[in-house]
Amino acid sequence: MRQNTEEYRGVFTFAQQVDGKLSGISLELIGKGKDLAADLNTEVTAVLLGSDIKGLAQELAEYGADRVIVVDDPKLKEYRTEPYTQALAAVINEFKPEIFIIGATAIGRDLGPRVSARVGTGLTADCTQLDIGDYPLVAIAGREQKHNQLLMTRPAFGGNTIATIACPENRPQMATVRPGVMQKKERVAGAKAEIVDFDAKLEENNKYVEILEIVKNTKTTEDIMAAKILVSGGRGVGSAENFKILKDLADALHGTVSCSRAVVDAGWMSKDLQVGQTGKTVRPHLYFAIGISGAIQHLAGMEESDIIIAINKDENAPIFSVADYGIVGDLNKIVPALTEKIKAELA
Ligand code: FAD
């Protein structure tokens, strides 16, 4: 069915919460939503789903939401695909947003495509950039060029190219966005938003799953996305045991150890610590790339770091092309020496 796209207005963001706590991506999406809304001369609406979560609306307002739509229902207590999909689809059908952005978290990657299919629109997954612009990007004779479209950019073909995708015929224009890529706005204490309670009229059906037990992962892993200093190791480190020299450097700098995918594939470190296209996007003040070649899929997750220091025995390693400082040599000699020097300086 052809939609009247003119009916759709406003930038909507999914305010993901887990156990009654907003996920960082929820605030990042509002930050990006504000920029998009300014270009479109419209407002940002955060959509908050859960049970007993209304109190979180104030935090969303303080990070820039103009309006918060709250669907508060016991069926939404824990994340489950079907009730969350029903709720979000109902919000879209009722409020008709022009743009809907969702975090590319485990929840968002499950929820986004299902909602888009249910409301009959497209979705661009795992975006790293969002802009408002013309589509097609340049005027082509005989083809209508539409203005004020959401241009959704993401790596494609294993990171070998960057694709910009638009959704000119259907609304909302939907995208999932990688955590850590967009910036949240400064919090404004006491800022107010319009709060709208919405009854999504959830209906239990045979797609509802029953949660029998929730087993939390008790392994404590570092949050590499929040770290200001990352000491990241690659295959060149040689073994899980040899990561000790990176840990010593990280401890001396009050930093955190992270790694490349080769290290995760070798079973030396857990997936939570992987930086890159299929790992996490990080933006620390200081990023050490030690024994990491600098494959494009790795660079996609760390090149926005403020300062990058690479240590590699191969002077032609691609990592040096993004590094601010490079040290060519054997990491087994350089890293312990650097750690000792830093300890002495900071003592
Ligand atoms: P290598 O490429 O093997 O590099 C090891 C480096 O260590 C070399 O440069 C070598 O010169 C150096 N070295 C060796 N010994 C020493 C020494 N003693 N001292 C100093 N230097 C030394 N990769 C990621 O990291 N993150 C991702 O999210 C990711 N996603 C991917 C998604 C797809 C779809 C695909 C196809 C690939 C992905 N990859 C990802 C894999 C990526 O292409 C590379 O294979 C990977 O990043 C290589 O890891 P590495 O740099 O640790 O290992």
GROMACS .gro file of C-alpha atoms and ligand atoms in nm:
model
  400
    1MET     CA    1   0.000   0.000   0.000
    2ARG     CA    2   0.141   0.341  -0.098
    3GLN     CA    3   0.178   0.574   0.200
    4ASN     CA    4   0.110   0.943   0.215
    5THR     CA    5   0.459   1.030   0.340
    6GLU     CA    6   0.349   1.391   0.408
    7GLU     CA    7   0.148   1.271   0.709
    8TYR     CA    8   0.463   1.161   0.890
    9ARG     CA    9   0.638   1.416   1.114
   10GLY     CA   10   0.909   1.427   1.380
   11VAL     CA   11   1.220   1.238   1.483
   12PHE     CA   12   1.155   0.947   1.721
   13THR     CA   13   1.418   0.759   1.922
   14PHE     CA   14   1.387   0.430   2.109
   15ALA     CA   15   1.473   0.485   2.477
   16GLN     CA   16   1.614   0.144   2.567
   17GLN     CA   17   1.610   0.059   2.936
   18VAL     CA   18   1.718  -0.260   3.107
   19ASP     CA   19   1.622  -0.331   3.471
   20GLY     CA   20   1.481   0.021   3.500
   21LYS     CA   21   1.806   0.189   3.393
   22LEU     CA   22   1.844   0.378   3.065
   23SER     CA   23   2.112   0.241   2.833
   24GLY     CA   24   2.376   0.494   2.720
   25ILE     CA   25   2.265   0.459   2.358
   26SER     CA   26   1.923   0.603   2.450
   27LEU     CA   27   2.087   0.935   2.534
   28GLU     CA   28   2.319   0.924   2.232
   29LEU     CA   29   2.018   0.877   2.002
   30ILE     CA   30   1.845   1.182   2.150
   31GLY     CA   31   2.168   1.378   2.090
   32LYS     CA   32   2.172   1.280   1.723
   33GLY     CA   33   1.794   1.317   1.698
   34LYS     CA   34   1.826   1.682   1.806
   35ASP     CA   35   2.061   1.755   1.513
   36LEU     CA   36   1.833   1.580   1.263
   37ALA     CA   37   1.525   1.751   1.408
   38ALA     CA   38   1.694   2.093   1.382
   39ASP     CA   39   1.759   2.032   1.011
   40LEU     CA   40   1.393   1.935   0.962
   41ASN     CA   41   1.256   2.207   1.187
   42THR     CA   42   1.078   1.950   1.402
   43GLU     CA   43   1.101   1.788   1.747
   44VAL     CA   44   1.253   1.482   1.912
   45THR     CA   45   1.028   1.226   2.077
   46ALA     CA   46   1.176   0.946   2.289
   47VAL     CA   47   0.969   0.628   2.315
   48LEU     CA   48   1.004   0.456   2.650
   49LEU     CA   49   0.873   0.100   2.694
   50GLY     CA   50   0.874  -0.106   3.014
   51SER     CA   51   0.699  -0.168   3.341
   52ASP     CA   52   0.706   0.092   3.615
   53ILE     CA   53   0.950   0.309   3.420
   54LYS     CA   54   0.775   0.644   3.404
   55GLY     CA   55   1.038   0.795   3.634
   56LEU     CA   56   1.294   0.767   3.355
   57ALA     CA   57   1.110   1.019   3.140
   58GLN     CA   58   1.265   1.312   3.332
   59GLU     CA   59   1.618   1.190   3.250
   60LEU     CA   60   1.525   1.172   2.880
   61ALA     CA   61   1.393   1.529   2.900
   62GLU     CA   62   1.716   1.649   3.061
   63TYR     CA   63   1.917   1.499   2.774
   64GLY     CA   64   1.707   1.683   2.517
   65ALA     CA   65   1.382   1.495   2.441
   66ASP     CA   66   1.100   1.742   2.363
   67ARG     CA   67   0.838   1.475   2.420
   68VAL     CA   68   0.841   1.130   2.582
   69ILE     CA   69   0.583   0.868   2.488
   70VAL     CA   70   0.558   0.616   2.773
   71VAL     CA   71   0.411   0.268   2.727
   72ASP     CA   72   0.404   0.131   3.080
   73ASP     CA   73   0.273  -0.226   3.093
   74PRO     CA   74   0.366  -0.530   3.306
   75LYS     CA   75   0.397  -0.731   2.981
   76LEU     CA   76   0.698  -0.510   2.897
   77LYS     CA   77   0.887  -0.575   3.221
   78GLU     CA   78   1.165  -0.781   3.060
   79TYR     CA   79   1.254  -0.748   2.695
   80ARG     CA   80   1.057  -0.994   2.484
   81THR     CA   81   1.035  -0.962   2.108
   82GLU     CA   82   0.658  -0.982   2.055
   83PRO     CA   83   0.518  -0.739   2.312
   84TYR     CA   84   0.793  -0.484   2.242
   85THR     CA   85   0.729  -0.514   1.867
   86GLN     CA   86   0.354  -0.470   1.918
   87ALA     CA   87   0.410  -0.167   2.141
   88LEU     CA   88   0.650   0.011   1.905
   89ALA     CA   89   0.440  -0.067   1.598
   90ALA     CA   90   0.134   0.074   1.778
   91VAL     CA   91   0.326   0.393   1.864
   92ILE     CA   92   0.434   0.433   1.500
   93ASN     CA   93   0.083   0.373   1.364
   94GLU     CA   94  -0.064   0.625   1.606
   95PHE     CA   95   0.197   0.904   1.602
   96LYS     CA   96   0.336   0.863   1.247
   97PRO     CA   97   0.701   0.964   1.286
   98GLU     CA   98   0.910   1.068   0.989
   99ILE     CA   99   1.227   0.910   1.131
  100PHE     CA  100   1.269   0.634   1.391
  101ILE     CA  101   1.614   0.547   1.523
  102ILE     CA  102   1.702   0.255   1.750
  103GLY     CA  103   2.032   0.148   1.909
  104ALA     CA  104   2.213  -0.139   1.737
  105THR     CA  105   2.231  -0.325   2.068
  106ALA     CA  106   2.131  -0.690   2.111
  107ILE     CA  107   1.776  -0.567   2.187
  108GLY     CA  108   1.768  -0.310   1.905
  109ARG     CA  109   1.898  -0.555   1.644
  110ASP     CA  110   1.617  -0.792   1.733
  111LEU     CA  111   1.345  -0.531   1.765
  112GLY     CA  112   1.418  -0.285   1.480
  113PRO     CA  113   1.375  -0.516   1.178
  114ARG     CA  114   1.059  -0.675   1.320
  115VAL     CA  115   0.896  -0.339   1.381
  116SER     CA  116   0.994  -0.213   1.035
  117ALA     CA  117   0.842  -0.522   0.873
  118ARG     CA  118   0.523  -0.485   1.075
  119VAL     CA  119   0.468  -0.121   0.980
  120GLY     CA  120   0.572  -0.181   0.619
  121THR     CA  121   0.888   0.026   0.585
  122GLY     CA  122   1.261  -0.031   0.539
  123LEU     CA  123   1.545  -0.026   0.792
  124THR     CA  124   1.916   0.036   0.753
  125ALA     CA  125   2.107  -0.160   1.015
  126ASP     CA  126   2.420  -0.067   1.203
  127CYS     CA  127   2.458   0.292   1.081
  128THR     CA  128   2.767   0.493   1.166
  129GLN     CA  129   2.642   0.825   1.028
  130LEU     CA  130   2.301   0.991   0.976
  131ASP     CA  131   2.236   1.312   0.783
  132ILE     CA  132   1.949   1.499   0.624
  133GLY     CA  133   1.993   1.561   0.251
  134ASP     CA  134   1.874   1.507  -0.104
  135TYR     CA  135   1.804   1.170  -0.263
  136PRO     CA  136   1.942   1.088  -0.514
  137LEU     CA  137   2.249   1.273  -0.384
  138VAL     CA  138   2.285   1.450  -0.719
  139ALA     CA  139   2.006   1.549  -0.958
  140ILE     CA  140   1.956   1.296  -1.240
  141ALA     CA  141   1.763   1.400  -1.552
  142GLY     CA  142   1.415   1.242  -1.560
  143ARG     CA  143   1.427   1.128  -1.199
  144GLU     CA  144   1.259   1.307  -0.909
  145GLN     CA  145   1.506   1.430  -0.649
  146LYS     CA  146   1.349   1.428  -0.302
  147HIS     CA  147   1.467   1.673  -0.037
  148ASN     CA  148   1.500   1.637   0.340
  149GLN     CA  149   1.556   1.262   0.329
  150LEU     CA  150   1.736   1.065   0.600
  151LEU     CA  151   2.069   0.956   0.452
  152MET     CA  152   2.187   0.650   0.642
  153THR     CA  153   2.553   0.557   0.611
  154ARG     CA  154   2.705   0.224   0.707
  155PRO     CA  155   3.002   0.005   0.615
  156ALA     CA  156   2.913  -0.256   0.351
  157PHE     CA  157   3.078  -0.560   0.195
  158GLY     CA  158   3.281  -0.647   0.503
  159GLY     CA  159   3.386  -0.288   0.556
  160ASN     CA  160   3.545  -0.253   0.213
  161THR     CA  161   3.306   0.020   0.109
  162ILE     CA  162   3.076   0.274   0.270
  163ALA     CA  163   2.713   0.277   0.155
  164THR     CA  164   2.467   0.566   0.194
  165ILE     CA  165   2.109   0.443   0.189
  166ALA     CA  166   1.777   0.631   0.173
  167CYS     CA  167   1.416   0.523   0.211
  168PRO     CA  168   1.232   0.778  -0.005
  169GLU     CA  169   0.897   0.602  -0.057
  170ASN     CA  170   0.806   0.479   0.290
  171ARG     CA  171   0.778   0.615   0.642
  172PRO     CA  172   0.917   0.608   0.900
  173GLN     CA  173   1.272   0.604   0.774
  174MET     CA  174   1.422   0.357   1.019
  175ALA     CA  175   1.782   0.291   1.121
  176THR     CA  176   1.971   0.114   1.394
  177VAL     CA  177   2.277   0.304   1.515
  178ARG     CA  178   2.591   0.164   1.669
  179PRO     CA  179   2.643   0.250   2.037
  180GLY     CA  180   2.933   0.484   2.099
  181VAL     CA  181   2.923   0.654   1.758
  182MET     CA  182   2.681   0.944   1.824
  183GLN     CA  183   2.734   1.199   2.099
  184LYS     CA  184   2.485   1.270   2.375
  185LYS     CA  185   2.410   1.635   2.455
  186GLU     CA  186   2.501   1.802   2.784
  187ARG     CA  187   2.246   1.724   3.055
  188VAL     CA  188   2.027   2.021   3.146
  189ALA     CA  189   1.899   1.967   3.500
  190GLY     CA  190   1.528   2.035   3.536
  191ALA     CA  191   1.457   2.050   3.159
  192LYS     CA  192   1.096   1.963   3.082
  193ALA     CA  193   0.939   1.745   2.814
  194GLU     CA  194   0.576   1.673   2.728
  195ILE     CA  195   0.496   1.328   2.871
  196VAL     CA  196   0.237   1.122   2.684
  197ASP     CA  197   0.103   0.799   2.834
  198PHE     CA  198   0.005   0.562   2.557
  199ASP     CA  199  -0.191   0.240   2.586
  200ALA     CA  200  -0.054   0.014   2.310
  201LYS     CA  201  -0.338  -0.239   2.370
  202LEU     CA  202  -0.095  -0.531   2.384
  203GLU     CA  203  -0.250  -0.863   2.297
  204GLU     CA  204  -0.100  -1.188   2.412
  205ASN     CA  205  -0.064  -1.426   2.117
  206ASN     CA  206   0.122  -1.742   2.026
  207LYS     CA  207   0.441  -1.546   1.957
  208TYR     CA  208   0.471  -1.451   2.324
  209VAL     CA  209   0.747  -1.642   2.498
  210GLU     CA  210   0.731  -1.713   2.867
  211ILE     CA  211   1.045  -1.627   3.063
  212LEU     CA  212   1.107  -1.907   3.314
  213GLU     CA  213   1.433  -1.782   3.460
  214ILE     CA  214   1.685  -1.506   3.398
  215VAL     CA  215   2.046  -1.603   3.456
  216LYS     CA  216   2.270  -1.297   3.469
  217ASN     CA  217   2.621  -1.316   3.333
  218THR     CA  218   2.820  -1.289   3.654
  219LYS     CA  219   3.157  -1.260   3.480
  220THR     CA  220   3.273  -0.905   3.538
  221THR     CA  221   3.398  -0.760   3.216
  222GLU     CA  222   3.536  -0.414   3.162
  223ASP     CA  223   3.326  -0.161   2.974
  224ILE     CA  224   3.569  -0.073   2.695
  225MET     CA  225   3.327   0.180   2.548
  226ALA     CA  226   3.347   0.393   2.861
  227ALA     CA  227   3.727   0.366   2.904
  228LYS     CA  228   3.936   0.679   2.857
  229ILE     CA  229   4.256   0.482   2.796
  230LEU     CA  230   4.259   0.153   2.604
  231VAL     CA  231   4.557  -0.075   2.564
  232SER     CA  232   4.453  -0.295   2.275
  233GLY     CA  233   4.639  -0.607   2.165
  234GLY     CA  234   4.633  -0.808   1.843
  235ARG     CA  235   4.756  -1.142   1.713
  236GLY     CA  236   5.111  -1.009   1.740
  237VAL     CA  237   5.089  -1.040   2.120
  238GLY     CA  238   5.128  -1.413   2.058
  239SER     CA  239   4.932  -1.578   2.340
  240ALA     CA  240   4.671  -1.523   2.610
  241GLU     CA  241   4.949  -1.535   2.874
  242ASN     CA  242   5.148  -1.263   2.701
  243PHE     CA  243   4.855  -1.021   2.743
  244LYS     CA  244   5.001  -0.980   3.094
  245ILE     CA  245   5.247  -0.722   2.955
  246LEU     CA  246   4.955  -0.522   2.813
  247LYS     CA  247   4.767  -0.550   3.144
  248ASP     CA  248   5.073  -0.414   3.326
  249LEU     CA  249   5.083  -0.115   3.089
  250ALA     CA  250   4.708  -0.061   3.129
  251ASP     CA  251   4.738  -0.075   3.510
  252ALA     CA  252   5.022   0.178   3.509
  253LEU     CA  253   4.800   0.418   3.310
  254HIS     CA  254   4.472   0.331   3.490
  255GLY     CA  255   4.349   0.206   3.153
  256THR     CA  256   4.166  -0.100   3.024
  257VAL     CA  257   4.277  -0.384   2.798
  258SER     CA  258   4.090  -0.448   2.472
  259CYS     CA  259   4.174  -0.648   2.160
  260SER     CA  260   4.130  -0.724   1.791
  261ARG     CA  261   3.904  -0.994   1.652
  262ALA     CA  262   4.199  -1.224   1.576
  263VAL     CA  263   4.256  -1.240   1.952
  264VAL     CA  264   3.892  -1.329   2.023
  265ASP     CA  265   3.893  -1.590   1.746
  266ALA     CA  266   4.206  -1.744   1.902
  267GLY     CA  267   4.021  -1.768   2.235
  268TRP     CA  268   4.272  -1.545   2.417
  269MET     CA  269   4.019  -1.279   2.523
  270SER     CA  270   3.640  -1.254   2.550
  271LYS     CA  271   3.423  -1.105   2.275
  272ASP     CA  272   3.316  -0.819   2.509
  273LEU     CA  273   3.665  -0.674   2.470
  274GLN     CA  274   3.674  -0.679   2.088
  275VAL     CA  275   3.709  -0.347   1.907
  276GLY     CA  276   3.587  -0.309   1.550
  277GLN     CA  277   3.309  -0.353   1.302
  278THR     CA  278   3.177  -0.671   1.462
  279GLY     CA  279   3.297  -0.567   1.808
  280LYS     CA  280   3.257  -0.237   1.986
  281THR     CA  281   3.310   0.119   1.867
  282VAL     CA  282   3.537   0.304   2.107
  283ARG     CA  283   3.638   0.667   2.134
  284PRO     CA  284   3.896   0.691   2.418
  285HIS     CA  285   4.137   0.978   2.477
  286LEU     CA  286   4.427   0.737   2.422
  287TYR     CA  287   4.430   0.414   2.219
  288PHE     CA  288   4.733   0.185   2.207
  289ALA     CA  289   4.727  -0.058   1.911
  290ILE     CA  290   4.989  -0.319   1.997
  291GLY     CA  291   5.061  -0.605   1.754
  292ILE     CA  292   4.751  -0.505   1.553
  293SER     CA  293   4.791  -0.479   1.174
  294GLY     CA  294   4.510  -0.223   1.125
  295ALA     CA  295   4.258  -0.407   0.907
  296ILE     CA  296   3.972  -0.182   0.791
  297GLN     CA  297   3.727  -0.371   1.013
  298HIS     CA  298   3.942  -0.291   1.317
  299LEU     CA  299   3.990   0.074   1.220
  300ALA     CA  300   3.611   0.114   1.188
  301GLY     CA  301   3.585   0.070   1.565
  302MET     CA  302   3.870   0.292   1.689
  303GLU     CA  303   3.977   0.558   1.439
  304GLU     CA  304   3.777   0.828   1.621
  305SER     CA  305   4.006   0.792   1.927
  306ASP     CA  306   4.169   1.123   2.023
  307ILE     CA  307   4.528   0.993   2.019
  308ILE     CA  308   4.640   0.663   1.867
  309ILE     CA  309   4.977   0.506   1.945
  310ALA     CA  310   5.075   0.202   1.735
  311ILE     CA  311   5.347  -0.049   1.819
  312ASN     CA  312   5.424  -0.295   1.540
  313LYS     CA  313   5.734  -0.469   1.409
  314ASP     CA  314   5.622  -0.414   1.047
  315GLU     CA  315   5.683  -0.054   0.944
  316ASN     CA  316   5.435  -0.095   0.656
  317ALA     CA  317   5.146  -0.210   0.880
  318PRO     CA  318   4.829  -0.012   0.786
  319ILE     CA  319   4.774   0.083   1.151
  320PHE     CA  320   5.048   0.344   1.111
  321SER     CA  321   4.830   0.532   0.860
  322VAL     CA  322   4.584   0.627   1.138
  323ALA     CA  323   4.836   0.650   1.425
  324ASP     CA  324   4.941   0.983   1.576
  325TYR     CA  325   5.257   0.818   1.711
  326GLY     CA  326   5.419   0.500   1.582
  327ILE     CA  327   5.688   0.278   1.729
  328VAL     CA  328   5.842   0.016   1.497
  329GLY     CA  329   5.983  -0.281   1.686
  330ASP     CA  330   5.919  -0.589   1.896
  331LEU     CA  331   5.632  -0.533   2.138
  332ASN     CA  332   5.790  -0.777   2.385
  333LYS     CA  333   6.075  -0.532   2.436
  334ILE     CA  334   5.892  -0.202   2.388
  335VAL     CA  335   5.583  -0.256   2.606
  336PRO     CA  336   5.763  -0.359   2.931
  337ALA     CA  337   6.015  -0.077   2.882
  338LEU     CA  338   5.733   0.173   2.832
  339THR     CA  339   5.551   0.045   3.141
  340GLU     CA  340   5.863   0.083   3.356
  341LYS     CA  341   5.922   0.435   3.225
  342ILE     CA  342   5.559   0.537   3.291
  343LYS     CA  343   5.567   0.390   3.642
  344ALA     CA  344   5.888   0.579   3.716
  345GLU     CA  345   5.743   0.905   3.580
  346LEU     CA  346   5.417   0.869   3.775
  347ALA     CA  347   5.582   0.752   4.100
  348FAD     P1  348   4.701  -0.959   1.220
  348FAD     O1  349   4.640  -0.896   1.102
  348FAD     O2  350   4.756  -1.096   1.207
  348FAD     O3  351   4.819  -0.860   1.265
  348FAD     C1  352   4.915  -0.890   1.362
  348FAD     C2  353   5.014  -0.775   1.364
  348FAD     O4  354   5.105  -0.795   1.470
  348FAD     C3  355   5.097  -0.765   1.235
  348FAD     O5  356   5.085  -0.634   1.182
  348FAD     C4  357   5.239  -0.794   1.279
  348FAD     O6  358   5.336  -0.718   1.209
  348FAD     C5  359   5.236  -0.756   1.425
  348FAD     N1  360   5.331  -0.828   1.510
  348FAD     C6  361   5.354  -0.962   1.514
  348FAD     N2  362   5.447  -0.990   1.608
  348FAD     C7  363   5.486  -0.870   1.662
  348FAD     C8  364   5.580  -0.833   1.762
  348FAD     N3  365   5.651  -0.924   1.827
  348FAD     N4  366   5.593  -0.703   1.791
  348FAD     C9  367   5.522  -0.608   1.725
  348FAD     N5  368   5.430  -0.637   1.629
  348FAD    C10  369   5.413  -0.767   1.599
  348FAD     N6  370   3.884  -0.738   1.319
  348FAD    C11  371   3.878  -0.666   1.431
  348FAD     O7  372   3.979  -0.637   1.496
  348FAD     N7  373   3.756  -0.623   1.479
  348FAD    C12  374   3.640  -0.649   1.415
  348FAD     O8  375   3.534  -0.610   1.465
  348FAD    C13  376   3.645  -0.723   1.292
  348FAD     N8  377   3.531  -0.748   1.223
  348FAD    C14  378   3.542  -0.813   1.103
  348FAD    C15  379   3.426  -0.829   1.024
  348FAD    C16  380   3.435  -0.891   0.901
  348FAD    C17  381   3.309  -0.904   0.819
  348FAD    C18  382   3.559  -0.939   0.856
  348FAD    C19  383   3.570  -1.006   0.722
  348FAD    C20  384   3.673  -0.925   0.934
  348FAD    C21  385   3.666  -0.863   1.058
  348FAD     N9  386   3.779  -0.845   1.137
  348FAD    C22  387   3.771  -0.770   1.249
  348FAD    C23  388   3.907  -0.912   1.106
  348FAD    C24  389   4.009  -0.823   1.039
  348FAD     O9  390   3.990  -0.829   0.898
  348FAD    C25  391   4.152  -0.873   1.070
  348FAD    O10  392   4.164  -1.008   1.030
  348FAD    C26  393   4.189  -0.860   1.217
  348FAD    O11  394   4.160  -0.730   1.264
  348FAD    C27  395   4.338  -0.889   1.233
  348FAD    O12  396   4.370  -0.883   1.368
  348FAD     P2  397   4.517  -0.846   1.412
  348FAD    O13  398   4.555  -0.711   1.361
  348FAD    O14  399   4.525  -0.869   1.560
  348FAD    O15  400   4.605  -0.962   1.345
   0.00000   0.00000   0.00000
